[in-house]
CSV table of C-alpha atoms and ligand atoms in Angstrom, one decimal:
chain,number,residue,atom,x,y,z
B,1,GLU,CA,3.3,37.6,5.9
B,2,PHE,CA,7.0,36.6,6.4
B,3,ALA,CA,8.5,33.9,8.6
B,4,ALA,CA,11.7,35.8,8.8
B,5,LYS,CA,12.5,39.4,7.7
B,6,ASP,CA,15.6,41.4,7.0
B,7,PHE,CA,18.3,38.8,7.1
B,8,GLN,CA,21.4,38.5,4.9
B,9,ALA,CA,21.6,36.5,1.7
B,10,ALA,CA,24.0,36.3,-1.2
B,11,VAL,CA,22.2,37.3,-4.5
B,12,VAL,CA,23.6,36.8,-8.0
B,13,ARG,CA,22.1,39.4,-10.3
B,14,GLN,CA,24.2,38.9,-13.4
B,15,LYS,CA,26.0,36.3,-15.4
B,16,GLY,CA,29.4,35.7,-13.9
B,17,GLY,CA,28.4,37.2,-10.5
B,18,PRO,CA,29.5,38.6,-8.2
B,19,PHE,CA,27.6,37.3,-5.2
B,20,VAL,CA,26.1,40.4,-3.6
B,21,ILE,CA,25.1,40.4,0.1
B,22,GLU,CA,21.6,41.8,0.4
B,23,THR,CA,18.7,41.9,2.8
B,24,ALA,CA,16.0,39.3,2.1
B,25,SER,CA,12.8,38.0,3.7
B,26,ILE,CA,11.3,34.5,3.5
B,27,THR,CA,7.7,33.2,3.6
B,28,PRO,CA,6.5,30.6,6.1
B,29,PRO,CA,6.9,27.0,5.0
B,30,ARG,CA,4.0,25.4,2.9
B,31,HIS,CA,2.4,22.2,4.0
B,32,ASP,CA,5.3,20.0,2.8
B,33,GLU,CA,8.1,22.4,3.5
B,34,VAL,CA,10.6,23.1,6.3
B,35,LEU,CA,12.0,26.5,7.3
B,36,VAL,CA,15.7,26.1,8.3
B,37,ARG,CA,18.0,28.6,10.1
B,38,VAL,CA,21.1,28.1,8.1
B,39,VAL,CA,24.3,27.6,10.1
B,40,ALA,CA,26.8,27.0,7.2
B,41,THR,CA,26.7,26.1,3.5
B,42,GLY,CA,29.3,24.5,1.4
B,43,MET,CA,30.2,25.8,-2.1
B,44,CYS,CA,30.7,23.5,-5.1
B,45,HIS,CA,31.3,23.8,-8.8
B,46,THR,CA,27.6,23.7,-9.6
B,47,ASP,CA,27.2,27.1,-7.8
B,48,MET,CA,29.8,28.6,-10.1
B,49,VAL,CA,28.2,26.9,-13.1
B,50,ALA,CA,24.9,28.5,-12.2
B,51,ARG,CA,26.4,31.9,-11.4
B,52,ASP,CA,28.1,31.8,-14.9
B,53,GLN,CA,24.9,30.7,-16.7
B,54,ILE,CA,26.5,27.5,-18.0
B,55,TYR,CA,23.4,26.0,-16.4
B,56,PRO,CA,20.9,28.7,-17.3
B,57,VAL,CA,19.1,29.4,-14.0
B,58,PRO,CA,16.9,32.6,-13.9
B,59,GLN,CA,18.5,35.6,-12.2
B,60,PRO,CA,18.5,37.4,-9.8
B,61,ILE,CA,18.9,34.2,-7.8
B,62,VAL,CA,20.1,32.9,-4.4
B,63,LEU,CA,22.3,29.9,-4.9
B,64,GLY,CA,23.8,27.6,-2.3
B,65,HIS,CA,23.0,23.8,-2.3
B,66,GLU,CA,25.1,22.3,0.5
B,67,GLY,CA,23.2,23.8,3.5
B,68,ALA,CA,23.3,22.7,7.1
B,69,GLY,CA,21.1,24.2,9.8
B,70,ILE,CA,18.5,24.0,12.5
B,71,VAL,CA,14.8,23.5,11.8
B,72,GLU,CA,12.9,26.6,12.8
B,73,ALA,CA,9.3,25.7,11.6
B,74,VAL,CA,7.6,22.9,9.6
B,75,GLY,CA,4.5,22.8,7.4
B,76,GLU,CA,1.5,21.0,8.6
B,77,ASN,CA,2.2,17.7,6.7
B,78,VAL,CA,5.8,17.4,7.8
B,79,THR,CA,6.4,14.6,10.4
B,80,LYS,CA,10.0,13.8,9.4
B,81,VAL,CA,11.6,16.6,11.4
B,82,GLU,CA,10.5,19.1,14.0
B,83,LYS,CA,11.7,22.5,15.4
B,84,GLY,CA,15.2,22.2,16.8
B,85,ASP,CA,16.3,19.3,14.7
B,86,HIS,CA,19.7,19.5,13.0
B,87,VAL,CA,19.5,19.0,9.3
B,88,VAL,CA,21.6,18.7,6.2
B,89,LEU,CA,20.0,19.9,2.9
B,90,SER,CA,20.5,17.8,-0.2
B,91,PHE,CA,19.1,17.7,-3.7
B,92,HIS,CA,15.4,17.7,-4.3
B,93,SER,CA,13.4,15.1,-6.3
B,94,CYS,CA,9.8,14.5,-7.2
B,95,GLY,CA,9.3,11.1,-5.5
B,96,ALA,CA,6.7,10.0,-8.1
B,97,CYS,CA,8.6,9.2,-11.3
B,98,ARG,CA,10.0,5.7,-12.1
B,99,PRO,CA,13.7,6.4,-10.9
B,100,CYS,CA,12.4,7.9,-7.7
B,101,GLN,CA,10.1,4.9,-7.1
B,102,GLU,CA,12.9,2.5,-7.8
B,103,GLY,CA,15.0,4.1,-5.1
B,104,HIS,CA,17.2,6.4,-7.2
B,105,PRO,CA,16.1,9.9,-6.4
B,106,ALA,CA,19.3,11.3,-7.8
B,107,TYR,CA,18.1,10.1,-11.2
B,108,CYS,CA,14.7,11.8,-10.8
B,109,GLU,CA,13.1,12.5,-14.2
B,110,ASN,CA,12.1,15.9,-13.0
B,111,PHE,CA,15.5,16.7,-11.5
B,112,ASN,CA,15.9,20.0,-13.5
B,113,ASP,CA,12.5,21.3,-12.6
B,114,TYR,CA,13.0,20.5,-8.9
B,115,ASN,CA,16.5,21.9,-8.6
B,116,PHE,CA,17.3,24.4,-11.3
B,117,ALA,CA,14.0,26.2,-12.2
B,118,GLY,CA,14.5,29.0,-9.7
B,119,ALA,CA,10.9,28.6,-8.4
B,120,ARG,CA,8.6,26.0,-7.0
B,121,PRO,CA,7.9,23.3,-9.7
B,122,ASP,CA,4.1,23.3,-9.1
B,123,ASP,CA,3.1,26.9,-9.3
B,124,GLY,CA,6.3,28.9,-10.1
B,125,SER,CA,6.2,30.7,-6.8
B,126,HIS,CA,9.1,31.8,-4.6
B,127,ALA,CA,9.9,31.7,-0.9
B,128,LEU,CA,12.5,34.5,-0.9
B,129,CYS,CA,11.8,38.2,-1.4
B,130,GLY,CA,14.4,40.9,-2.0
B,131,HIS,CA,14.8,44.2,-0.1
B,132,ASP,CA,12.8,46.1,-2.7
B,133,GLY,CA,9.8,43.7,-2.2
B,134,THR,CA,10.2,41.8,-5.4
B,135,PRO,CA,10.5,38.0,-5.3
B,136,LEU,CA,13.9,36.4,-5.8
B,137,ASN,CA,14.6,33.3,-7.8
B,138,ASP,CA,15.2,30.5,-5.4
B,139,ARG,CA,14.5,26.8,-4.8
B,140,PHE,CA,18.1,26.1,-6.1
B,141,PHE,CA,18.5,22.4,-5.3
B,142,GLY,CA,15.3,22.8,-3.3
B,143,GLN,CA,17.0,25.1,-0.8
B,144,SER,CA,18.9,28.3,-1.9
B,145,SER,CA,21.0,28.2,1.2
B,146,PHE,CA,23.5,31.1,0.8
B,147,GLY,CA,21.4,33.0,3.3
B,148,ALA,CA,20.5,33.0,7.0
B,149,TYR,CA,17.2,31.3,6.3
B,150,ALA,CA,16.2,28.7,3.7
B,151,ILE,CA,13.1,26.8,2.9
B,152,ALA,CA,13.6,23.1,1.9
B,153,ASN,CA,11.1,20.5,1.1
B,154,MET,CA,10.5,17.5,3.4
B,155,ARG,CA,12.0,15.3,0.7
B,156,ASN,CA,15.4,17.0,0.8
B,157,VAL,CA,16.0,17.7,4.5
B,158,VAL,CA,18.1,15.0,6.2
B,159,LYS,CA,17.9,14.8,10.0
B,160,VAL,CA,21.4,14.3,11.5
B,161,ARG,CA,23.0,13.5,14.9
B,162,LYS,CA,23.2,16.4,17.2
B,163,ASP,CA,26.6,15.4,18.5
B,164,ALA,CA,28.1,16.0,15.0
B,165,PRO,CA,29.6,19.5,14.2
B,166,LEU,CA,26.7,21.0,12.3
B,167,GLU,CA,28.7,23.7,10.6
B,168,LEU,CA,30.9,21.1,8.9
B,169,LEU,CA,28.1,18.9,7.5
B,170,GLY,CA,26.7,20.9,4.5
B,171,PRO,CA,29.1,19.5,1.9
B,172,LEU,CA,27.8,16.0,2.6
B,173,GLY,CA,24.6,17.1,0.8
B,174,CYS,CA,26.3,17.2,-2.7
B,175,GLY,CA,30.0,17.1,-3.5
B,176,ILE,CA,31.2,14.7,-0.8
B,177,GLN,CA,28.2,12.4,-1.1
B,178,THR,CA,28.9,12.3,-4.9
B,179,GLY,CA,32.4,11.0,-4.5
B,180,ALA,CA,31.7,8.7,-1.6
B,181,GLY,CA,28.4,7.4,-3.1
B,182,THR,CA,30.0,6.6,-6.4
B,183,VAL,CA,32.4,4.3,-4.6
B,184,LEU,CA,30.0,2.8,-2.1
B,185,ASN,CA,26.6,2.9,-3.8
B,186,ALA,CA,27.3,2.8,-7.5
B,187,LEU,CA,30.6,1.0,-8.1
B,188,LYS,CA,30.3,-1.0,-4.8
B,189,VAL,CA,34.1,-1.0,-4.3
B,190,GLU,CA,34.9,-4.1,-2.3
B,191,PRO,CA,37.3,-4.9,0.6
B,192,GLY,CA,40.7,-6.0,-0.8
B,193,SER,CA,40.0,-4.5,-4.3
B,194,SER,CA,41.8,-1.8,-6.2
B,195,PHE,CA,40.4,1.6,-7.1
B,196,ALA,CA,41.7,4.6,-9.1
B,197,ALA,CA,40.4,8.2,-8.7
B,198,PHE,CA,41.2,10.3,-11.8
B,199,GLY,CA,41.0,13.8,-10.4
B,200,ALA,CA,41.7,14.5,-6.7
B,201,GLY,CA,39.5,17.5,-6.0
B,202,ALA,CA,36.7,17.4,-3.4
B,203,VAL,CA,34.8,14.7,-5.3
B,204,GLY,CA,37.9,12.6,-6.1
B,205,LEU,CA,39.3,12.8,-2.5
B,206,SER,CA,35.9,11.9,-1.1
B,207,ALA,CA,36.0,8.8,-3.3
B,208,VAL,CA,39.5,8.0,-2.0
B,209,MET,CA,38.3,8.3,1.6
B,210,ALA,CA,35.3,6.1,0.9
B,211,ALA,CA,37.5,3.5,-0.8
B,212,ALA,CA,39.8,3.4,2.1
B,213,ALA,CA,36.9,3.2,4.6
B,214,THR,CA,35.4,0.2,2.8
B,215,GLY,CA,38.7,-1.7,2.8
B,216,ALA,CA,40.0,-1.3,-0.8
B,217,THR,CA,43.7,-2.1,-0.4
B,218,THR,CA,45.2,-0.5,-3.5
B,219,ILE,CA,44.0,3.0,-4.1
B,220,PHE,CA,45.4,5.4,-6.7
B,221,ALA,CA,44.9,9.1,-6.9
B,222,ILE,CA,45.7,10.8,-10.2
B,223,ASP,CA,45.9,14.6,-10.5
B,224,VAL,CA,48.2,17.4,-11.9
B,225,VAL,CA,48.4,19.4,-8.6
B,226,PRO,CA,51.1,18.0,-6.2
B,227,SER,CA,49.4,19.4,-3.0
B,228,ARG,CA,46.2,17.5,-3.8
B,229,LEU,CA,48.2,14.3,-4.3
B,230,ASP,CA,49.9,14.8,-1.0
B,231,LEU,CA,46.5,15.2,0.7
B,232,ALA,CA,45.2,12.1,-1.2
B,233,ARG,CA,48.0,10.1,0.4
B,234,GLU,CA,47.0,11.4,3.8
B,235,LEU,CA,43.4,10.4,3.2
B,236,GLY,CA,44.1,6.8,2.2
B,237,ALA,CA,45.6,6.7,-1.3
B,238,THR,CA,48.3,4.0,-1.4
B,239,HIS,CA,49.7,5.3,-4.7
B,240,ILE,CA,49.7,8.8,-6.3
B,241,VAL,CA,50.4,9.7,-9.9
B,242,ASP,CA,51.2,13.2,-11.2
B,243,SER,CA,49.8,12.8,-14.7
B,244,SER,CA,51.5,16.0,-15.9
B,245,LYS,CA,54.7,14.0,-15.5
B,246,ASP,CA,53.9,10.2,-15.6
B,247,ASP,CA,51.5,8.1,-17.7
B,248,PRO,CA,48.8,7.0,-15.2
B,249,VAL,CA,47.8,3.9,-17.2
B,250,ALA,CA,51.4,2.6,-17.2
B,251,ALA,CA,51.8,3.4,-13.5
B,252,ILE,CA,48.6,1.5,-12.6
B,253,ARG,CA,49.6,-1.5,-14.7
B,254,LYS,CA,53.1,-1.5,-13.1
B,255,ILE,CA,51.6,-1.9,-9.6
B,256,THR,CA,48.5,-4.0,-10.4
B,257,GLY,CA,49.6,-6.1,-13.3
B,258,LYS,CA,46.2,-6.2,-15.2
B,259,GLY,CA,44.7,-2.9,-14.0
B,260,VAL,CA,42.3,-1.7,-11.3
B,261,ASP,CA,38.9,-3.2,-10.4
B,262,PHE,CA,37.2,0.2,-10.2
B,263,ALA,CA,37.9,3.7,-11.5
B,264,MET,CA,36.1,7.0,-11.3
B,265,ASP,CA,36.7,10.2,-13.4
B,266,SER,CA,35.9,13.6,-11.8
B,267,THR,CA,37.9,15.7,-14.3
B,268,GLY,CA,35.3,15.6,-17.1
B,269,ILE,CA,38.2,15.6,-19.6
B,270,PRO,CA,37.6,13.1,-22.4
B,271,ALA,CA,41.3,12.0,-22.6
B,272,VAL,CA,41.3,11.4,-18.8
B,273,ILE,CA,38.1,9.4,-19.0
B,274,ARG,CA,39.7,7.3,-21.7
B,275,ASN,CA,42.7,6.6,-19.4
B,276,ALA,CA,40.3,5.6,-16.6
B,277,VAL,CA,38.8,2.9,-18.9
B,278,LEU,CA,42.2,1.8,-20.2
B,279,ALA,CA,43.4,1.4,-16.6
B,280,LEU,CA,40.7,-1.1,-15.8
B,281,ARG,CA,41.5,-4.8,-15.5
B,282,PRO,CA,39.2,-7.2,-17.4
B,283,MET,CA,35.7,-7.1,-16.0
B,284,GLY,CA,36.5,-3.8,-14.2
B,285,SER,CA,34.0,-0.8,-14.0
B,286,ALA,CA,34.5,2.9,-14.4
B,287,ALA,CA,32.2,5.7,-13.4
B,288,ILE,CA,32.0,9.1,-15.1
B,289,VAL,CA,31.2,11.8,-12.5
B,290,GLY,CA,32.9,15.0,-13.8
B,291,ALA,CA,30.9,17.4,-15.8
B,292,SER,CA,32.4,17.6,-19.4
B,293,LYS,CA,32.0,20.5,-21.8
B,294,PRO,CA,28.6,20.4,-23.6
B,295,GLY,CA,28.9,18.1,-26.7
B,296,ALA,CA,32.1,16.4,-25.5
B,297,LEU,CA,32.7,13.0,-27.1
B,298,LEU,CA,34.7,10.0,-25.9
B,299,ASP,CA,37.3,8.1,-27.9
B,300,LEU,CA,37.2,4.5,-26.6
B,301,ASP,CA,38.6,1.2,-28.0
B,302,ALA,CA,35.5,-0.8,-28.7
B,303,ASN,CA,37.3,-4.2,-28.7
B,304,ASP,CA,39.0,-3.3,-25.4
B,305,LEU,CA,35.6,-2.8,-23.9
B,306,MET,CA,34.1,-6.0,-25.5
B,307,GLN,CA,37.0,-8.5,-25.1
B,308,ASN,CA,37.9,-7.3,-21.7
B,309,VAL,CA,34.2,-7.1,-20.6
B,310,LYS,CA,34.7,-3.5,-19.2
B,311,SER,CA,31.8,-1.4,-17.9
B,312,ILE,CA,31.5,2.3,-18.0
B,313,ARG,CA,28.6,4.4,-16.6
B,314,GLY,CA,27.6,7.8,-15.5
B,315,VAL,CA,26.7,8.5,-11.9
B,316,VAL,CA,24.9,11.5,-10.4
B,317,GLU,CA,25.0,12.5,-6.8
B,318,GLY,CA,26.6,9.1,-5.9
B,319,ASP,CA,23.3,7.4,-6.6
B,320,SER,CA,22.5,8.3,-3.0
B,321,VAL,CA,19.3,8.2,-1.0
B,322,PRO,CA,20.4,11.2,1.1
B,323,ASP,CA,18.3,10.2,4.2
B,324,VAL,CA,20.1,6.9,4.3
B,325,PHE,CA,23.5,7.8,3.1
B,326,ILE,CA,24.4,11.1,4.8
B,327,PRO,CA,23.9,9.7,8.3
B,328,LYS,CA,26.2,6.8,7.4
B,329,LEU,CA,28.9,9.3,6.2
B,330,ILE,CA,28.5,11.2,9.5
B,331,ASP,CA,28.9,8.0,11.5
B,332,LEU,CA,32.0,7.1,9.5
B,333,TYR,CA,33.4,10.7,10.1
B,334,LEU,CA,32.8,10.4,13.9
B,335,ALA,CA,34.4,7.0,13.9
B,336,GLY,CA,37.5,8.6,12.4
B,337,ARG,CA,37.2,6.7,9.1
B,338,PHE,CA,36.0,9.5,6.8
B,339,PRO,CA,38.0,12.6,7.7
B,340,PHE,CA,36.3,15.0,5.2
B,341,ASP,CA,37.0,18.0,7.5
B,342,LYS,CA,40.5,18.0,6.0
B,343,LEU,CA,39.1,19.3,2.7
B,344,VAL,CA,37.2,22.2,4.3
B,345,ARG,CA,38.1,25.8,4.8
B,346,PHE,CA,35.7,28.2,6.4
B,347,TYR,CA,34.7,31.7,5.2
B,348,SER,CA,32.2,34.3,6.5
B,349,LEU,CA,29.3,35.3,4.3
B,350,ASP,CA,30.9,38.5,3.3
B,351,GLN,CA,33.9,36.6,2.1
B,352,ILE,CA,31.8,34.5,-0.3
B,353,ASN,CA,33.4,35.9,-3.5
B,354,GLU,CA,36.9,35.2,-2.0
B,355,ALA,CA,35.7,31.6,-1.3
B,356,ALA,CA,34.6,31.2,-4.9
B,357,ALA,CA,37.9,32.6,-6.2
B,358,ASP,CA,40.0,30.4,-3.9
B,359,SER,CA,38.1,27.3,-5.0
B,360,GLU,CA,38.5,28.2,-8.7
B,361,LYS,CA,42.2,28.8,-8.3
B,362,GLY,CA,42.5,25.4,-6.6
B,363,GLY,CA,43.8,26.7,-3.3
B,364,THR,CA,40.7,25.6,-1.4
B,365,LEU,CA,39.2,22.2,-2.0
B,366,LYS,CA,35.9,22.8,-0.2
B,367,PRO,CA,34.9,26.2,1.0
B,368,VAL,CA,32.2,26.3,3.7
B,369,ILE,CA,30.4,29.7,4.2
B,370,ARG,CA,29.5,30.3,7.9
B,371,ILE,CA,26.2,32.1,8.0
B,372,GLY,CA,24.3,31.7,11.3
T,401,NAD,P1,37.8,20.0,-8.7
T,401,NAD,O1,38.0,21.0,-9.7
T,401,NAD,O2,38.2,20.3,-7.3
T,401,NAD,O3,38.4,18.6,-9.1
T,401,NAD,C1,38.9,18.3,-10.4
T,401,NAD,C2,40.3,17.8,-10.2
T,401,NAD,O4,40.8,17.3,-11.5
T,401,NAD,C3,41.3,18.9,-9.8
T,401,NAD,O5,42.0,18.5,-8.6
T,401,NAD,C4,42.2,19.1,-11.0
T,401,NAD,O6,43.5,19.4,-10.6
T,401,NAD,C5,42.1,17.7,-11.6
T,401,NAD,N1,42.6,17.6,-13.0
T,401,NAD,C6,42.5,18.6,-14.0
T,401,NAD,N2,43.0,18.2,-15.1
T,401,NAD,C7,43.5,16.9,-14.9
T,401,NAD,C8,44.2,16.0,-15.7
T,401,NAD,N3,44.4,16.2,-17.0
T,401,NAD,N4,44.5,14.8,-15.1
T,401,NAD,C9,44.2,14.5,-13.8
T,401,NAD,N5,43.6,15.4,-13.0
T,401,NAD,C10,43.2,16.6,-13.5
T,401,NAD,O7,36.2,19.7,-8.7
T,401,NAD,P2,35.3,18.8,-7.8
T,401,NAD,O8,34.5,19.6,-6.8
T,401,NAD,O9,36.1,17.6,-7.3
T,401,NAD,O10,34.2,18.3,-8.9
T,401,NAD,C11,34.7,17.5,-9.9
T,401,NAD,C12,33.6,17.4,-11.0
T,401,NAD,O11,32.5,16.7,-10.6
T,401,NAD,C13,33.1,18.8,-11.5
T,401,NAD,O12,33.1,18.7,-12.9
T,401,NAD,C14,31.8,18.9,-10.9
T,401,NAD,O13,30.9,19.7,-11.7
T,401,NAD,C15,31.3,17.4,-11.0
T,401,NAD,N6,30.2,17.1,-10.1
T,401,NAD,C16,29.4,16.1,-10.5
T,401,NAD,C17,28.4,15.7,-9.7
T,401,NAD,C18,27.5,14.5,-10.2
T,401,NAD,O14,26.5,14.3,-9.5
T,401,NAD,N7,27.9,13.8,-11.2
T,401,NAD,C19,28.2,16.2,-8.4
T,401,NAD,C20,29.1,17.2,-8.0
T,401,NAD,C21,30.1,17.6,-8.8
T,402,ZN,ZN1,11.5,11.8,-9.5
């Protein structure tokens, strides 16, 4: 029995891709699941990292983890949403481990099983089936939304306002919530404070927008791509530094005197993370968000940390509770204070490989694949 048959989905069958558009079918939602007709899905680095087997997900697999769509059917235990609701799909979590119970689902102890196993964590089953009748690996971030239908769990569907442009909202489920949440939930950047974003990609620029929205008055964006720095200025950065030309720590000290209150690294480059910590004022805090190469080590001055009472921490998914945070970001967007649409470029499903290439070449900050 299928809930939807013969729709298009992008399947990755080998390391490195490509995404291949194939015909797929999907089972009805289980008791705690939600069938979603996908309208559009954002693309982020983690899709590429899974495609290329840097994160070893089983193949063939349907990726896609920034889905937005309309609820088509719900399982019998689902009361959170109903048919016709507009939803954004975010990361999945178990809800039972200590970090989940403490209100940090992004730090779920079972995050890998719930988001990267390619199957349901309880019995290893799949919702998607290929044109030849064999199951496809799925459940990527509890959704696998590079297809016209996706099954999510009730824990990772977020109901959103119907007056918001649904096709734009998918990226709030991962990359944008990561940058904005690091600023608002984890670092808790304050009005009148100073903040530096090392890296001005989709995550860094989302952090810049959030810092501006929350009233930080001195906001640095540091990158090596001039067009990204120009956009950073448009989105609220008060100062930009091209670190291929200028020393960002010296530039930040020149403006602030003692350094910034808060910094975030989204480059994953150890030498850049080191600069983010050096650029802090005494008692400042830095967040590491970028994914570094496996085994990467940091070279930090221990006495600078101790004597200047600096903090440094990792942050995943902006430490967000998606049901709470994503609607806030949508309200900010609709109030004109979080213009994340400026990062987005739309592609059709059959342009999905072009979208990936444009993003990897740096021409597109946030591709969104229109599906429905
Ligand atoms: P991106 O590639 O668009 O952004 C990285 C930016 O860093 C680019 O603009 C690049 O030009 C810049 N950069 C490169 N070298 C630099 C240097 N030496 N100095 C300054 N800037 C430099 O990627 P993104 O989508 O913004 O994602 C950023 C990172 O965050 C990725 O590693 C991604 O995997 C990771 N990520 C982490 C989480 C999390 O939960 N922690 C979630 C989503 C993404
Ligand atoms: Zn958990």
